[in-house]
C-alpha positions in Angstrom: 28.6 87.1 135.3 30.2 89.9 133.2 32.9 92.3 134.4 33.9 95.6 132.9 37.2 95.3 131.0 37.9 98.5 128.9 36.5 101.0 126.5 37.3 101.2 122.7 36.1 103.1 119.7 32.8 102.1 118.3 32.9 99.8 115.3 30.0 99.0 112.9 28.0 96.2 114.3 28.7 97.0 117.9 25.6 96.9 120.2 24.3 100.4 120.7 23.5 99.7 124.4 27.2 99.3 125.1 28.1 102.8 124.2 29.8 104.7 127.0 28.2 108.1 126.8 30.5 109.8 129.3 33.6 108.9 127.3 31.8 109.6 124.0 30.9 113.1 125.2 34.5 113.8 126.4 36.2 112.7 123.2 33.6 113.6 120.6 33.8 110.1 119.1 31.6 107.1 120.0 33.2 104.6 122.4 31.7 101.3 123.7 32.3 99.4 126.9 33.9 95.9 126.7 33.2 93.2 129.2 34.8 89.9 129.9 33.1 86.9 131.4 33.7 86.5 135.1 34.1 82.8 135.7 34.1 82.9 139.5 31.5 84.9 141.3 31.1 85.8 145.0 27.7 85.6 146.5 26.9 87.2 149.9 23.8 86.5 151.8 22.8 89.5 153.9 20.2 88.0 156.2 17.9 89.9 158.7 17.1 87.5 161.6 15.5 90.1 163.9 12.6 89.4 166.2 10.0 90.4 163.6 11.0 87.4 161.5 9.9 85.0 164.3 6.4 85.2 163.0 4.3 82.9 160.7 0.6 82.4 160.6 0.3 79.7 157.9 3.2 77.2 157.5 6.6 78.6 158.3 8.0 81.5 160.2 9.6 84.2 158.1 13.1 83.5 159.5 12.7 79.8 158.5 11.8 80.9 155.0 14.9 83.1 154.9 17.1 80.1 155.9 15.5 77.9 153.2 16.2 80.6 150.6 19.9 80.8 151.6 20.2 77.0 151.4 18.6 76.8 148.0 20.6 79.6 146.5 23.9 78.5 148.1 23.7 75.0 146.7 22.9 76.4 143.3 26.0 78.7 143.6 28.5 75.9 144.5 27.4 74.0 141.4 28.9 76.9 139.4 32.0 76.8 141.6 31.1 80.2 143.1 32.1 81.5 146.5 29.3 81.9 149.1 29.4 84.1 152.3 27.0 85.0 155.0 26.2 88.1 157.1 23.5 87.8 159.7 22.2 91.0 161.4 19.6 92.3 163.7 20.0 95.8 165.0 23.8 95.0 164.6 25.8 92.5 162.7 25.9 89.3 164.8 27.6 86.8 162.5 29.9 86.7 159.5 31.1 83.7 157.5 33.6 84.7 154.8 32.9 83.6 151.2 34.3 80.2 150.3 33.6 77.3 148.0 32.5 73.8 148.4 29.7 71.6 149.8 31.3 71.4 153.3 31.3 75.2 153.5 27.7 75.5 152.5 26.6 72.9 155.0 28.4 74.8 157.7 26.6 78.0 156.6 23.2 76.4 156.7 24.0 74.8 160.1 24.9 78.1 161.6 21.7 79.7 160.3 19.6 76.9 161.7 21.1 77.1 165.2 21.4 80.9 165.2 20.1 82.6 168.4 20.0 86.4 168.0 21.3 88.6 170.9 19.3 91.6 169.8 15.6 92.0 168.8 15.6 95.1 166.6 16.4 95.7 162.9 19.0 97.9 161.3 19.3 97.3 157.6 21.8 100.1 157.5 24.1 98.2 159.9 24.0 95.2 157.7 24.5 97.1 154.4 27.4 99.2 155.8 29.1 96.0 156.9 28.7 94.3 153.5 30.1 97.4 151.8 33.2 97.2 154.0 34.0 93.5 153.6 33.4 93.2 149.8 36.5 94.3 147.9 35.3 93.2 144.4 32.0 93.3 142.7 29.7 90.6 144.1 26.1 89.4 144.0 24.4 90.4 147.3 21.1 88.8 148.3 19.4 91.0 150.9 16.8 88.8 152.7 14.5 90.7 155.1 10.9 91.7 155.9 12.1 95.3 155.5 10.4 96.5 158.7 12.8 99.3 159.1 13.4 102.9 157.8 16.2 105.4 157.0 18.3 102.9 155.1 17.7 104.1 151.5 21.0 106.0 151.1 23.1 103.0 152.3 21.1 100.7 150.1 21.7 102.9 147.0 25.4 103.1 147.7 25.8 99.3 148.0 23.7 98.7 144.8 26.0 100.9 142.8 29.0 98.8 143.6 27.4 95.3 143.6 24.6 93.3 142.0 22.0 93.7 144.8 18.9 91.5 144.8 16.3 92.1 147.5 14.1 89.2 148.8 11.2 90.5 150.8 9.7 87.8 153.1 6.2 88.5 154.2 3.2 86.8 155.8 -0.5 87.0 154.9 -1.4 88.4 158.3 0.7 91.4 157.6 -1.9 92.4 155.0 -5.1 91.0 156.3 -6.7 90.5 159.7 -9.2 87.8 160.5 -12.6 88.7 162.1 -11.9 87.3 165.6 -13.2 90.2 167.8 -10.8 91.9 170.2 -7.2 91.0 169.5 -4.0 91.9 171.5 -1.0 92.5 169.2 2.6 92.9 170.3 5.5 94.3 168.4 8.2 91.6 168.6 11.0 94.1 168.5 9.9 96.9 170.8 7.4 94.9 173.1 4.7 97.6 172.5 1.2 96.2 172.7 -2.1 97.3 171.3 -5.7 95.9 171.4 -7.8 96.2 168.3 -11.3 95.2 167.4 -11.0 92.9 164.4 -14.8 92.7 164.3 -14.8 96.2 162.8 -14.8 96.0 159.0 -13.4 99.6 158.9 -10.4 98.6 161.0 -9.7 95.6 158.9 -9.9 97.7 155.7 -7.5 100.3 157.3 -5.1 97.5 158.3 -5.1 96.0 154.8 -4.6 99.4 153.2 -1.6 100.1 155.4 -0.1 96.8 154.5 -0.5 97.3 150.8 0.9 100.9 151.1 4.0 99.6 152.9 4.6 96.9 150.2 4.0 99.3 147.3 6.4 101.8 149.0 9.1 99.2 149.1 8.5 98.3 145.4 8.7 101.9 144.3 11.8 102.6 146.4 13.7 99.7 145.0 12.5 100.4 141.5 13.9 103.9 141.7 17.3 102.5 142.6 17.1 99.8 139.8 17.3 97.0 142.5 15.6 93.8 141.6 12.9 92.6 144.1 11.6 89.1 144.8 8.6 88.9 147.1 8.4 85.7 149.0 5.5 84.6 151.2 5.3 82.2 154.1 2.0 80.7 152.7 3.1 79.4 149.3 5.8 77.7 147.4 8.3 80.3 146.3 10.4 78.1 144.0 8.4 79.1 140.9 8.8 82.7 141.8 12.6 82.3 141.9 12.7 80.4 138.6 10.6 83.0 136.9 12.8 85.8 138.3 16.1 84.3 137.2 14.7 83.4 133.7 13.6 87.0 133.3 17.1 88.3 134.4 18.7 85.9 131.9 16.6 87.3 129.1 17.4 90.9 130.1 21.2 90.2 130.1 21.2 88.9 126.5 
């Protein structure tokens, strides 16, 4: 990781991308930003374990995938001697484990995730984001893991992303984008308890359902793109390891 250190006057050979345009405009002379390598990073997993995550139509439930992602990334972090912390939220923050180092700490974190039983069913991304903003005193890497079945959190998300390196991992299931043709089907919202009966035998209804799922996913992509927040889309139906590897290799190339 790289941390801002100071600004100094531009010298021939300096990378143009490091020019601080605000200081340059004020002084009338070109200035560049200088960074120093940050040896010790803090990673915070901000994990949505609301009731909508207790769904999976193929292999695993979304909440199980979220736990696996935390375990994989946490073990990678401690190899670099980084600190790892955890915030679990539903419609409110339900658990916080402060950042710390070491294998014992990571094993405790994973154990808490595996045994976690939420008290609430709903989702409030804003509650989780606000809490993370309050507890992080220095620039950190924040992994926000959720299915993003929520609204009215964009402003809070934008604020946190300006102070920290925020990476969104959107966990989804194929049945959120496509319905099988099985006739009449009763569906229940896991968070509100509301039920509805739909005729999956209708091709028009299946097309409308698929279109709504695609629109929701594209809306999330566009929203995060507008805030310059990286997004990794993770499905319950396939191995996501290659997706993670490709993402971090791409980020490494962009940082050079």
